[in-house]
PDB file of C-alpha atoms in Angstrom:
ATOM      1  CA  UNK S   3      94.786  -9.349 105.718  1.00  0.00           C
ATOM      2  CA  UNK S   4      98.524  -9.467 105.192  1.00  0.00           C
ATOM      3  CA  UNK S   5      99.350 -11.134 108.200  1.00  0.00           C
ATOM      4  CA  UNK S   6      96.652 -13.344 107.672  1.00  0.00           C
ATOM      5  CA  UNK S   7      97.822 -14.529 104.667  1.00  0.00           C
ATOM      6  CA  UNK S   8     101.506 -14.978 106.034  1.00  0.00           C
ATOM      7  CA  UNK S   9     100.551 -17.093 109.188  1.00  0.00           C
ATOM      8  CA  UNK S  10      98.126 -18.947 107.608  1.00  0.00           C
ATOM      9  CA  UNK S  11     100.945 -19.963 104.794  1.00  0.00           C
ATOM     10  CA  UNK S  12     103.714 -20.125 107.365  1.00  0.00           C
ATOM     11  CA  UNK S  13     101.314 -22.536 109.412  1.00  0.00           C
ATOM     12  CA  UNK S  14     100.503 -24.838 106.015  1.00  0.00           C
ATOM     13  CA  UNK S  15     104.020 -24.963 104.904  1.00  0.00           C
ATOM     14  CA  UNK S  16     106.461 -25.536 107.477  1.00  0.00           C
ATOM     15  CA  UNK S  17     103.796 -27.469 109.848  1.00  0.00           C
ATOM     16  CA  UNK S  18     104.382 -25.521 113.205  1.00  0.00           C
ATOM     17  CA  UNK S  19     102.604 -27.085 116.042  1.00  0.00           C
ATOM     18  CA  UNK S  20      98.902 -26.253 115.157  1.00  0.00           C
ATOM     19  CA  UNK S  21      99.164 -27.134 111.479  1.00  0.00           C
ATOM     20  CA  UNK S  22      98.192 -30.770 111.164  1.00  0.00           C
ATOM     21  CA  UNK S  23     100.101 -32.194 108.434  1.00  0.00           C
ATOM     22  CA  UNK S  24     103.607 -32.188 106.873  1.00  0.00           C
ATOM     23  CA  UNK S  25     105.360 -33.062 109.861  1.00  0.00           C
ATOM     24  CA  UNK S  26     109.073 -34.598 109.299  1.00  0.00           C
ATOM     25  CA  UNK S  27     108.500 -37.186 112.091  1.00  0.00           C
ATOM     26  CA  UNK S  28     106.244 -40.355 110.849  1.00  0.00           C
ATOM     27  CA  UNK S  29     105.184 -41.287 114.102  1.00  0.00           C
ATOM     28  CA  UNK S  30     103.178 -38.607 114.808  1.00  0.00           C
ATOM     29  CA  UNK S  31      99.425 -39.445 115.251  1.00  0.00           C
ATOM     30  CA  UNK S  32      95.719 -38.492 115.037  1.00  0.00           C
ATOM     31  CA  UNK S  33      93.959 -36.456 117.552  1.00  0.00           C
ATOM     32  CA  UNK S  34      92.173 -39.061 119.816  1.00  0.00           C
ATOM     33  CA  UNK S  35      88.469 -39.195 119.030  1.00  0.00           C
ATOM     34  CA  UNK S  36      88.568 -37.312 115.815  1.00  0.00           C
ATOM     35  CA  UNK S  37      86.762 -39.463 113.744  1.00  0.00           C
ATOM     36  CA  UNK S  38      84.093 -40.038 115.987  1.00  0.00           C
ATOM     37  CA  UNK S  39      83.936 -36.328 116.286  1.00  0.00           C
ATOM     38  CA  UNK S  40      83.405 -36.153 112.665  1.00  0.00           C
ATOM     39  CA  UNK S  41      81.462 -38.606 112.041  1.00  0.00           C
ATOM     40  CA  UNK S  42      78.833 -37.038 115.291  1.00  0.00           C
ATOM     41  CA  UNK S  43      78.087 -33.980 113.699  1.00  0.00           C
ATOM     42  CA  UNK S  44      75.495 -32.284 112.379  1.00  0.00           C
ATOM     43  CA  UNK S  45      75.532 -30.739 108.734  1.00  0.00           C
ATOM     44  CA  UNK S  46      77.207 -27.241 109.111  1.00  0.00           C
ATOM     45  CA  UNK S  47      75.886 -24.378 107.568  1.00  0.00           C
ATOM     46  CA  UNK S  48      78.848 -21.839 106.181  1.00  0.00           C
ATOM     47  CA  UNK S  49      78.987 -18.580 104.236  1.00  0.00           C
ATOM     48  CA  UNK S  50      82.317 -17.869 102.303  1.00  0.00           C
ATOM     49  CA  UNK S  51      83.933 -15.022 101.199  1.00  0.00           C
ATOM     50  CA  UNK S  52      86.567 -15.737  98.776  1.00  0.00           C
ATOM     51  CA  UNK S  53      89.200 -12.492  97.905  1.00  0.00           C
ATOM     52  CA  UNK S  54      91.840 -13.214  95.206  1.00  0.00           C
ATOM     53  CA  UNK S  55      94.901 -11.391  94.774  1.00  0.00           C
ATOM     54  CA  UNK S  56      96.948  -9.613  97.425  1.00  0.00           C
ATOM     55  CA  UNK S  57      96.666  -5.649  96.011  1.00  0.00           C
ATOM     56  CA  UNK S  58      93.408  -4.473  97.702  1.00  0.00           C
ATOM     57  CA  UNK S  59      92.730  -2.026  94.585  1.00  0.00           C
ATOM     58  CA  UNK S  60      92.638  -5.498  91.948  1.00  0.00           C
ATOM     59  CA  UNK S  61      91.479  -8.071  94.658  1.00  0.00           C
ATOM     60  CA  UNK S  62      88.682 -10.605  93.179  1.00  0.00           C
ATOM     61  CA  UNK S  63      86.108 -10.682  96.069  1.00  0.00           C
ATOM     62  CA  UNK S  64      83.788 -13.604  95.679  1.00  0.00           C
ATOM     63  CA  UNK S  65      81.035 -13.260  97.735  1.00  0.00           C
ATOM     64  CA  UNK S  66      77.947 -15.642  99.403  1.00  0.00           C
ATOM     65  CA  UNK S  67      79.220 -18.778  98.790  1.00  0.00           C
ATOM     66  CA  UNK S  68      76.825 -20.897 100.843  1.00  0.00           C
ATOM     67  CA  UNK S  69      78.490 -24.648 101.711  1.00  0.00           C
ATOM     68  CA  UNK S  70      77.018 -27.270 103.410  1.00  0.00           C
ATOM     69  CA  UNK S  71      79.407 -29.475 105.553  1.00  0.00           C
ATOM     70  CA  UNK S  72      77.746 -32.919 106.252  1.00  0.00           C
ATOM     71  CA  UNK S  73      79.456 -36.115 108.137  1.00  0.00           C
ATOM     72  CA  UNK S  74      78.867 -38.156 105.133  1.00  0.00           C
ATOM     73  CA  UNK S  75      81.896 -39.485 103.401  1.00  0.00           C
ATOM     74  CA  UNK S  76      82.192 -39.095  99.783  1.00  0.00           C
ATOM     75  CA  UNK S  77      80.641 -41.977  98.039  1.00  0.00           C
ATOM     76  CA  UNK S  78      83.462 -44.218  96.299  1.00  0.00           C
ATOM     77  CA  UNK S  79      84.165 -43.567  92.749  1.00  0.00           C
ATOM     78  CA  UNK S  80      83.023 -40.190  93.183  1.00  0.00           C
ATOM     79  CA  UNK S  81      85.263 -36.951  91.676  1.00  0.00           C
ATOM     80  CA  UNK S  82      86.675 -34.561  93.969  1.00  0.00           C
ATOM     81  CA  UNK S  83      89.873 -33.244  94.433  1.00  0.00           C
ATOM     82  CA  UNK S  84      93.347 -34.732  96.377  1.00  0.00           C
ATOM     83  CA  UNK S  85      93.299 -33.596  99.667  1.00  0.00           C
ATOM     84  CA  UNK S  86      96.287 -32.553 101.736  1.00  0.00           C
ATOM     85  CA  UNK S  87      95.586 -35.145 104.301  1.00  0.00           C
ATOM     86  CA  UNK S  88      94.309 -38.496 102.908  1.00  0.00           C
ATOM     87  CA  UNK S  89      96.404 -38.028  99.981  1.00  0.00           C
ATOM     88  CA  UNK S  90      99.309 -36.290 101.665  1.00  0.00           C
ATOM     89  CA  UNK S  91     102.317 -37.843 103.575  1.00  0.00           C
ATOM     90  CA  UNK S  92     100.458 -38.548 106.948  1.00  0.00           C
ATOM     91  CA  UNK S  93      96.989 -39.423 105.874  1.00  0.00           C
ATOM     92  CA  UNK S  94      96.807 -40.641 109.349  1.00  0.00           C
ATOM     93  CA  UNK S  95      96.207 -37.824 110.777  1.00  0.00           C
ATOM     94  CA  UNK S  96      92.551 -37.198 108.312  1.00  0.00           C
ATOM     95  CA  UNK S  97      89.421 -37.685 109.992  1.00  0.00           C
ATOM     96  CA  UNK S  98      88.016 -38.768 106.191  1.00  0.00           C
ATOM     97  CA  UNK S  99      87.028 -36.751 103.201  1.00  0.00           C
ATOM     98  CA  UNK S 100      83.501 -35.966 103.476  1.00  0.00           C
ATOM     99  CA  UNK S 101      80.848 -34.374 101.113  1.00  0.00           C
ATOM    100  CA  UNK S 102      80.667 -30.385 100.716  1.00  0.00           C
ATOM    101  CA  UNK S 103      77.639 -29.582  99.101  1.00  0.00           C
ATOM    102  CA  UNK S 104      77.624 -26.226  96.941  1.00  0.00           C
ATOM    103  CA  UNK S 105      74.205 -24.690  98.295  1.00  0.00           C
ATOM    104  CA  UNK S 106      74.587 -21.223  96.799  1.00  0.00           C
ATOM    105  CA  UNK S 107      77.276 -20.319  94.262  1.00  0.00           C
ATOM    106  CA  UNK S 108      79.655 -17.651  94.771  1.00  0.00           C
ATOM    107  CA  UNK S 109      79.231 -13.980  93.042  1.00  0.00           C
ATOM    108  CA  UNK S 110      81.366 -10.918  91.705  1.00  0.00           C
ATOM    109  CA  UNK S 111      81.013  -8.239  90.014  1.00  0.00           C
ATOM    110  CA  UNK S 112      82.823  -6.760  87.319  1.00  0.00           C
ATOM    111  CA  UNK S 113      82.305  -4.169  84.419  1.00  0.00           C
ATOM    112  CA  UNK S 114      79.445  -6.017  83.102  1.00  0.00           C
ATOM    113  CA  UNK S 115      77.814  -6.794  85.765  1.00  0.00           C
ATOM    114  CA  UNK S 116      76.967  -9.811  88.188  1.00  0.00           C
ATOM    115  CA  UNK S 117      79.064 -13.108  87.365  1.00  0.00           C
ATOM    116  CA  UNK S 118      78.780 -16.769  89.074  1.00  0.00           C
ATOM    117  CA  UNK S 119      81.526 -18.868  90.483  1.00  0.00           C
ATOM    118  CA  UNK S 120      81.091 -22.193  90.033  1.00  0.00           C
ATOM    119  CA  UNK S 121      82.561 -24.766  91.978  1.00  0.00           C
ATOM    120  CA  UNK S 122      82.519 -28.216  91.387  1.00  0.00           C
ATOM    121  CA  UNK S 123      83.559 -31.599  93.220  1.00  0.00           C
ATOM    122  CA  UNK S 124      83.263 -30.016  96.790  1.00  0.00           C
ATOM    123  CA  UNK S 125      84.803 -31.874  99.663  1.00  0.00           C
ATOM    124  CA  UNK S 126      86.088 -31.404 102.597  1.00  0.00           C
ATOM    125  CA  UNK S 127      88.493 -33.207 105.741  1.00  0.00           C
ATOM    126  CA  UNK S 128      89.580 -32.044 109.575  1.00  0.00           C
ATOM    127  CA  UNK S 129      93.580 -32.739 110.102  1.00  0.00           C
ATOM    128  CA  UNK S 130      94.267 -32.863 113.423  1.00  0.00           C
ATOM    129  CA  UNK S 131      97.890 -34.167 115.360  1.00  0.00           C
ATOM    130  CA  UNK S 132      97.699 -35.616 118.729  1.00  0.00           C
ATOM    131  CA  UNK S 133      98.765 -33.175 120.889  1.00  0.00           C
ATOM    132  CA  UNK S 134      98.230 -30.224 118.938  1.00  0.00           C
ATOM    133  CA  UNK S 135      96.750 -27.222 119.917  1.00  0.00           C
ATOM    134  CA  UNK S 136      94.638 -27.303 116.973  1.00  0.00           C
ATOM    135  CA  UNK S 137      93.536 -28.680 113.679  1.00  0.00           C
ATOM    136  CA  UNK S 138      93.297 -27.533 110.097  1.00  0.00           C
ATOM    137  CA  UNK S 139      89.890 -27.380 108.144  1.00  0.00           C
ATOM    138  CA  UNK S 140      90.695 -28.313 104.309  1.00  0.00           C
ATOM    139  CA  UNK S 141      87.997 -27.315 101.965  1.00  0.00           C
ATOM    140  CA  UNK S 142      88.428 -28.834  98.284  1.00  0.00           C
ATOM    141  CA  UNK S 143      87.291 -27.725  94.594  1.00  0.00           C
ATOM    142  CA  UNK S 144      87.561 -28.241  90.896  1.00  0.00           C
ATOM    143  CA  UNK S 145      87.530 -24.835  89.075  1.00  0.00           C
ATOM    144  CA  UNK S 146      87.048 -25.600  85.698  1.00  0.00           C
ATOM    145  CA  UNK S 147      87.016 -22.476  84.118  1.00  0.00           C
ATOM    146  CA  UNK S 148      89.099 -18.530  84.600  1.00  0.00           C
ATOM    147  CA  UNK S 149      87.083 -15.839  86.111  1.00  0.00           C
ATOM    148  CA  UNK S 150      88.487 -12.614  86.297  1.00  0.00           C
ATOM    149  CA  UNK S 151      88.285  -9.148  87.820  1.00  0.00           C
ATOM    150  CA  UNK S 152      90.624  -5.995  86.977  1.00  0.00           C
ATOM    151  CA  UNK S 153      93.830  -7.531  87.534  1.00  0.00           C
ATOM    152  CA  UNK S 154      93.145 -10.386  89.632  1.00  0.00           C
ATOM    153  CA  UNK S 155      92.073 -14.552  88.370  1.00  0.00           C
ATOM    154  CA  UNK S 156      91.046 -17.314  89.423  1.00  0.00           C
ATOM    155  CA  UNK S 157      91.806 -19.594  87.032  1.00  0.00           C
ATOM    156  CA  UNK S 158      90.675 -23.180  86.226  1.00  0.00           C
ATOM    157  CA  UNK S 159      92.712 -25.220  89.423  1.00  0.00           C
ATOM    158  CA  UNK S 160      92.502 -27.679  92.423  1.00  0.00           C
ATOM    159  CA  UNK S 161      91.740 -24.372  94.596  1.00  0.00           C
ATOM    160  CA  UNK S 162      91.526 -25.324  98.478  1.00  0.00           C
ATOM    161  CA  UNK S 163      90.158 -22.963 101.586  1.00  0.00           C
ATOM    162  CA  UNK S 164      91.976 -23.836 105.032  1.00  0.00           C
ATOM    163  CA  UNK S 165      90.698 -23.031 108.388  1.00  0.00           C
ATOM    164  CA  UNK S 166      92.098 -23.842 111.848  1.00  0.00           C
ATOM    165  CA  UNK S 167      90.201 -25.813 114.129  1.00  0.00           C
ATOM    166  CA  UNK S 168      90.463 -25.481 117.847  1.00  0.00           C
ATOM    167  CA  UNK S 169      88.820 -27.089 120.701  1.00  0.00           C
ATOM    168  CA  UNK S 170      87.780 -24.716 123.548  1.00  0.00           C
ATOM    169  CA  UNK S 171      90.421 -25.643 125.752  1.00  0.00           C
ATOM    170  CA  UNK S 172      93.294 -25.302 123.349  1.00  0.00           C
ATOM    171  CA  UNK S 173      91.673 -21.811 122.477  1.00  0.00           C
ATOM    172  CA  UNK S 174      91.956 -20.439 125.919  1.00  0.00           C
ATOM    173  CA  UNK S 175      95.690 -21.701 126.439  1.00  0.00           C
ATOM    174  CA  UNK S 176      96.571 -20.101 123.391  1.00  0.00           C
ATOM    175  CA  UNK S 177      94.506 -16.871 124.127  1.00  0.00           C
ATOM    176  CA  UNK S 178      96.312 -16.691 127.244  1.00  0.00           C
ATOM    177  CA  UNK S 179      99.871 -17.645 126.214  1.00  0.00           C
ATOM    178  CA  UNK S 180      98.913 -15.096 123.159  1.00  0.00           C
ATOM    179  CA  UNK S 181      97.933 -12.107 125.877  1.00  0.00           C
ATOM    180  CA  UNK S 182     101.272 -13.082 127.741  1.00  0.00           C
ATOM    181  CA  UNK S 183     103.387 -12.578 125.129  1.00  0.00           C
ATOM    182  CA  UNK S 184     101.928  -9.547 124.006  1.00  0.00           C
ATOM    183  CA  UNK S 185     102.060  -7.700 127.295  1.00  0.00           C
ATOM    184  CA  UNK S 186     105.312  -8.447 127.810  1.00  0.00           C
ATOM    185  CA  UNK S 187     106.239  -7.264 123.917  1.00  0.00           C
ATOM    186  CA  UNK S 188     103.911  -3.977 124.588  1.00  0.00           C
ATOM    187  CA  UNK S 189     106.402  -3.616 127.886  1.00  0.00           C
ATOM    188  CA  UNK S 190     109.200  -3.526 125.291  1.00  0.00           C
ATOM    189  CA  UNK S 191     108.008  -1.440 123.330  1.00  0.00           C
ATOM    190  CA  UNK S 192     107.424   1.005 126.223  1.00  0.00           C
ATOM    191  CA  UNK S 193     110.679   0.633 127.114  1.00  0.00           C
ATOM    192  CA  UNK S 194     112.141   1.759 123.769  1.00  0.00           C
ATOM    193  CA  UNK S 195     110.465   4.607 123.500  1.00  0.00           C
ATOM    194  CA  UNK S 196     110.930   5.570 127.277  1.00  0.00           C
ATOM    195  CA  UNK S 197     114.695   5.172 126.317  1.00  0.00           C
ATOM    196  CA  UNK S 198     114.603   7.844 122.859  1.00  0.00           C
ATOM    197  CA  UNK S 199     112.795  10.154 124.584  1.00  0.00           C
ATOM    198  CA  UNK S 200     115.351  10.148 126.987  1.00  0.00           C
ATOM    199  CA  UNK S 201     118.189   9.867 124.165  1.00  0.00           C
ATOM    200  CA  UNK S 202     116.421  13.131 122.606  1.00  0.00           C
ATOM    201  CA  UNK S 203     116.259  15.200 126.153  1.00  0.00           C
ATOM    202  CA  UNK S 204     119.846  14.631 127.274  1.00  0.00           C
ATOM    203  CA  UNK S 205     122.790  16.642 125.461  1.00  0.00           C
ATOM    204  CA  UNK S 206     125.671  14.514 126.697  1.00  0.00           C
ATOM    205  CA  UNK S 207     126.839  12.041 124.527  1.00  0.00           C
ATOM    206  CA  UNK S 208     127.971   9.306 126.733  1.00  0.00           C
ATOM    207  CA  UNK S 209     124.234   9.319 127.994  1.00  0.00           C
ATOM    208  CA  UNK S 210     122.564   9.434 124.278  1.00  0.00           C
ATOM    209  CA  UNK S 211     124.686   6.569 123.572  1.00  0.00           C
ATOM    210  CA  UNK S 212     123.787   4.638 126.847  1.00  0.00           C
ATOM    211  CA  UNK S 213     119.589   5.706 125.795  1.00  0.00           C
ATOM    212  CA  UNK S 214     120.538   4.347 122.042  1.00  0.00           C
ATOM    213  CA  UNK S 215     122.144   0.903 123.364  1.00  0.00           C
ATOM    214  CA  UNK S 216     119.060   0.210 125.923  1.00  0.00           C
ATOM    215  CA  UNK S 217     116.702   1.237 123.453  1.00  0.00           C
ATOM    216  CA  UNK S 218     117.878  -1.409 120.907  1.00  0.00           C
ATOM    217  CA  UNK S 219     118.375  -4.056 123.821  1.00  0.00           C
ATOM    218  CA  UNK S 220     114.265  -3.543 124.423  1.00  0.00           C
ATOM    219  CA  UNK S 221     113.694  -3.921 120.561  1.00  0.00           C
ATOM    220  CA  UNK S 222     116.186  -7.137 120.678  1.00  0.00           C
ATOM    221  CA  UNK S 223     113.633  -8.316 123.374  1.00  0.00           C
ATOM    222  CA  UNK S 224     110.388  -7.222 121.264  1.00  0.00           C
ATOM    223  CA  UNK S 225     111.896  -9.546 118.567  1.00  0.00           C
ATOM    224  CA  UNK S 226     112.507 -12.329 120.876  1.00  0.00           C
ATOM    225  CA  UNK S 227     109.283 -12.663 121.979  1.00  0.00           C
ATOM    226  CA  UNK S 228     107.582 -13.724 118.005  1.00  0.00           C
ATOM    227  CA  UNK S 229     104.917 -11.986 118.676  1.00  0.00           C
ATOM    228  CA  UNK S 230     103.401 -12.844 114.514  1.00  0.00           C
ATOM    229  CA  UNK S 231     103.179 -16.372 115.391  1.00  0.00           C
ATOM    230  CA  UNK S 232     100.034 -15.438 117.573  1.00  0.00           C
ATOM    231  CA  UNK S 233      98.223 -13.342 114.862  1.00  0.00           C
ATOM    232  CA  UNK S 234      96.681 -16.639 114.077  1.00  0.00           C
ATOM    233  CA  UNK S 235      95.640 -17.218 117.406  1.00  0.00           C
ATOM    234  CA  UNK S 236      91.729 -15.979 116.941  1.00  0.00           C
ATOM    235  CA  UNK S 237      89.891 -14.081 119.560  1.00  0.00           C
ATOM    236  CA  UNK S 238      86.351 -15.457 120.916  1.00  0.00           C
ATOM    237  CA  UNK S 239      84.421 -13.401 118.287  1.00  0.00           C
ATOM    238  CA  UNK S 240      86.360 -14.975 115.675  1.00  0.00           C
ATOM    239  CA  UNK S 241      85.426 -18.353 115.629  1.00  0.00           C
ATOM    240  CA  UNK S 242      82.635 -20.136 114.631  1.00  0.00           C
ATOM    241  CA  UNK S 243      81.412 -23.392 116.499  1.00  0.00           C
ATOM    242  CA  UNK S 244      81.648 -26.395 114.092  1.00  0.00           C
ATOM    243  CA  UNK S 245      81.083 -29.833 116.328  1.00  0.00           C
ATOM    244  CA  UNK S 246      78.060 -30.869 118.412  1.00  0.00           C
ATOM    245  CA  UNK S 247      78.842 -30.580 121.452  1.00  0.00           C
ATOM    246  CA  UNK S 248      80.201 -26.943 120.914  1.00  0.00           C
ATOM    247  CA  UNK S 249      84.084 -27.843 121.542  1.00  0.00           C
ATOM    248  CA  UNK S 250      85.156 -27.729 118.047  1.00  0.00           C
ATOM    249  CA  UNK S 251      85.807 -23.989 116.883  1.00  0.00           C
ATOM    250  CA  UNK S 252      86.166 -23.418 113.852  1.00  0.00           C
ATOM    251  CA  UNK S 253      88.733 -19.410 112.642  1.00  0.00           C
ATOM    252  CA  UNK S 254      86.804 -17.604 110.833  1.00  0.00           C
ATOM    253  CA  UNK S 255      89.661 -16.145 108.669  1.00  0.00           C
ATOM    254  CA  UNK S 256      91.921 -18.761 106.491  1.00  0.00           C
ATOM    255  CA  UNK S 257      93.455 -18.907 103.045  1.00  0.00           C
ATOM    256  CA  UNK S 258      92.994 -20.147  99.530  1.00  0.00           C
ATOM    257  CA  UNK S 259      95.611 -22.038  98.060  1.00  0.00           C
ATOM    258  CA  UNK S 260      95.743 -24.278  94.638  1.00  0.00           C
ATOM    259  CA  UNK S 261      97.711 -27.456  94.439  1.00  0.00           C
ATOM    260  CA  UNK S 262     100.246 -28.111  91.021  1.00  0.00           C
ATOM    261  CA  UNK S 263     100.832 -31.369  91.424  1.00  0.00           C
ATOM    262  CA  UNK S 264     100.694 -34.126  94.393  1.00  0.00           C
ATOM    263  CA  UNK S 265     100.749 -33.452  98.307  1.00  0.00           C
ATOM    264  CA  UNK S 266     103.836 -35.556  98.527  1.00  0.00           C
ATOM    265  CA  UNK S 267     105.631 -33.137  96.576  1.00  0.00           C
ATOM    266  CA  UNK S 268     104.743 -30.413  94.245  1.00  0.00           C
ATOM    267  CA  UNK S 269     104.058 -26.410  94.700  1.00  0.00           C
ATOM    268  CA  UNK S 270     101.424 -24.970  96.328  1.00  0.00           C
ATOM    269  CA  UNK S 271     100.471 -21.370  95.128  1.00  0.00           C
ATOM    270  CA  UNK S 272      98.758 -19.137  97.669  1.00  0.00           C
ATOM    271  CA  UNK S 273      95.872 -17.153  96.100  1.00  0.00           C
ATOM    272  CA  UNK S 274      94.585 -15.237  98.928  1.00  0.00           C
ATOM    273  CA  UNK S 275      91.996 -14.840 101.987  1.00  0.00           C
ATOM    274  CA  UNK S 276      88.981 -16.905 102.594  1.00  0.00           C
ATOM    275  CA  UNK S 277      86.353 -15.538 105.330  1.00  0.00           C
ATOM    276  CA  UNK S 278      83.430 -17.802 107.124  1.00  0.00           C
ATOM    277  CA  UNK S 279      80.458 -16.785 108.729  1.00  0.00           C
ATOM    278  CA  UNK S 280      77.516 -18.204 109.913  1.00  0.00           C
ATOM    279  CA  UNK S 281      74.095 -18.658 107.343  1.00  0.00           C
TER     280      UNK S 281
END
């Protein structure tokens, strides 16, 4: 969950190569076909799980929030929240924000029993760079009112749900680059130890300092290799199929953020873990 929570953010803020917006370079452009992508599918069918807080004793699990995803876009005039794309500083790279119906509100429970989450204003946009490995999700929503649970709140915000978005052939060269770079880490890792056992065994000190120095060397490898920045890269089981024509995959585990502010600026505040799964 953690880790999660750390790529996901890493991924939204400093716009590594999968991340879709917030890129320094104004050039950049959308992922051909995107619109039409959009635009092609069906209404999509999600369940939500919602957990608030980062302590897993005083977490605020909302569960069963049912969302419908349709092509539409929003009709004009309409309420709904910024988004990070059209209203951010590449809107270029949006495929449109489209309507996110509320089908089923949310639920938690506390010491008096079963409580509601309402959500209101639902939309929702796919970000997507040319080039990219993959694309970012962006569910929106006023919360108008606090709801809390032991130590944990949601309170009244612009809160937002990211997933990432992949297309079947960016999955499998990240799966693979992912399973290369952690076989070669595990090797590492092997090494190391393989090196302090022998460190332990051996009561000459020229040769415990030889194990010591080859045993750091392997972990100066291990780190080398960034193995963290492929916890976000999700395994087949772990994605949901979003598009048509089964090629757009959609993670199954995100984040929830809320917005202070605009997208050109401003602070985003990361609130915790958002899971989908199929209705």
């Amino acid at each position: 969950y953690t880790n999660i929570m750390k790529v996901a953010c890493a991924m939204f803020l400093l716009a590594g190569p999968v991340s879709g917006f917030l890129f320094p370079n104004d050039r950049i452009e959308m992922k051909p076909g995107l619109i039409q992508a959009v635009e092609s599918t069906k209404t999509k069918s999600m369940a939500i799980k919602l957990e608030v807080g980062v302590k897993p004793e005083s977490r605020l699990t909302i569960n069963d929030l049912k969302l419908d995803f349709s092509p539409d876009p929003v009709v004009d005039g309409s309420q709904h929240p910024a988004m990070p794309g059209v209203n951010g500083p590449h809107p270029q790279l949006s495929g449109g924000v489209r309507t996110l119906q509320v089908k089923e509100d949310g639920w938690f429970i506390d010491m008096t029993g079963k409580k509601d989450v309402q959500l209101k204003n639902g939309c929702w946009e796919l970000i997507w760079r040319d080039g990219a490995l993959a694309g970012t999700l962006v569910c929106g929503f006023d919360v108008t009112e606090s709801y809390t649970r032991n130590a944990a709140t949601l309170s009244p915000c612009r809160l937002y749900m990211s997933f990432p978005v992949w297309s079947s052939e960016g999955l499998k060269t990240a799966q693979k680059d992912k399973k290369t770079v952690m076989d070669r880490a595990k090797g590492f890792v092997n090494e190391k130890e393989l090196e302090i056992a022998k460190m332990k065994e051996t009561s000459n000190p020229i040769m415990k300092a030889l194990h010591y120095r080859n045993a750091y060397a392997a972990m100066d490898k291990y780190s080398m290799e960034n193995v963290k920045a492929f916890d976000m890269v999700p395994s087949d089981e772990e994605v949901l199929t979003f598009g048509l024509d089964q090629d757009m995959l959609v993670t199954t585990k995100g984040l929830a953020f809320s917005k202070e502010g605009g997208f050109q600026k401003g602070q985003h505040v990361l609130l915790g873990a958002a899971y989908a799964a199929e209705v």
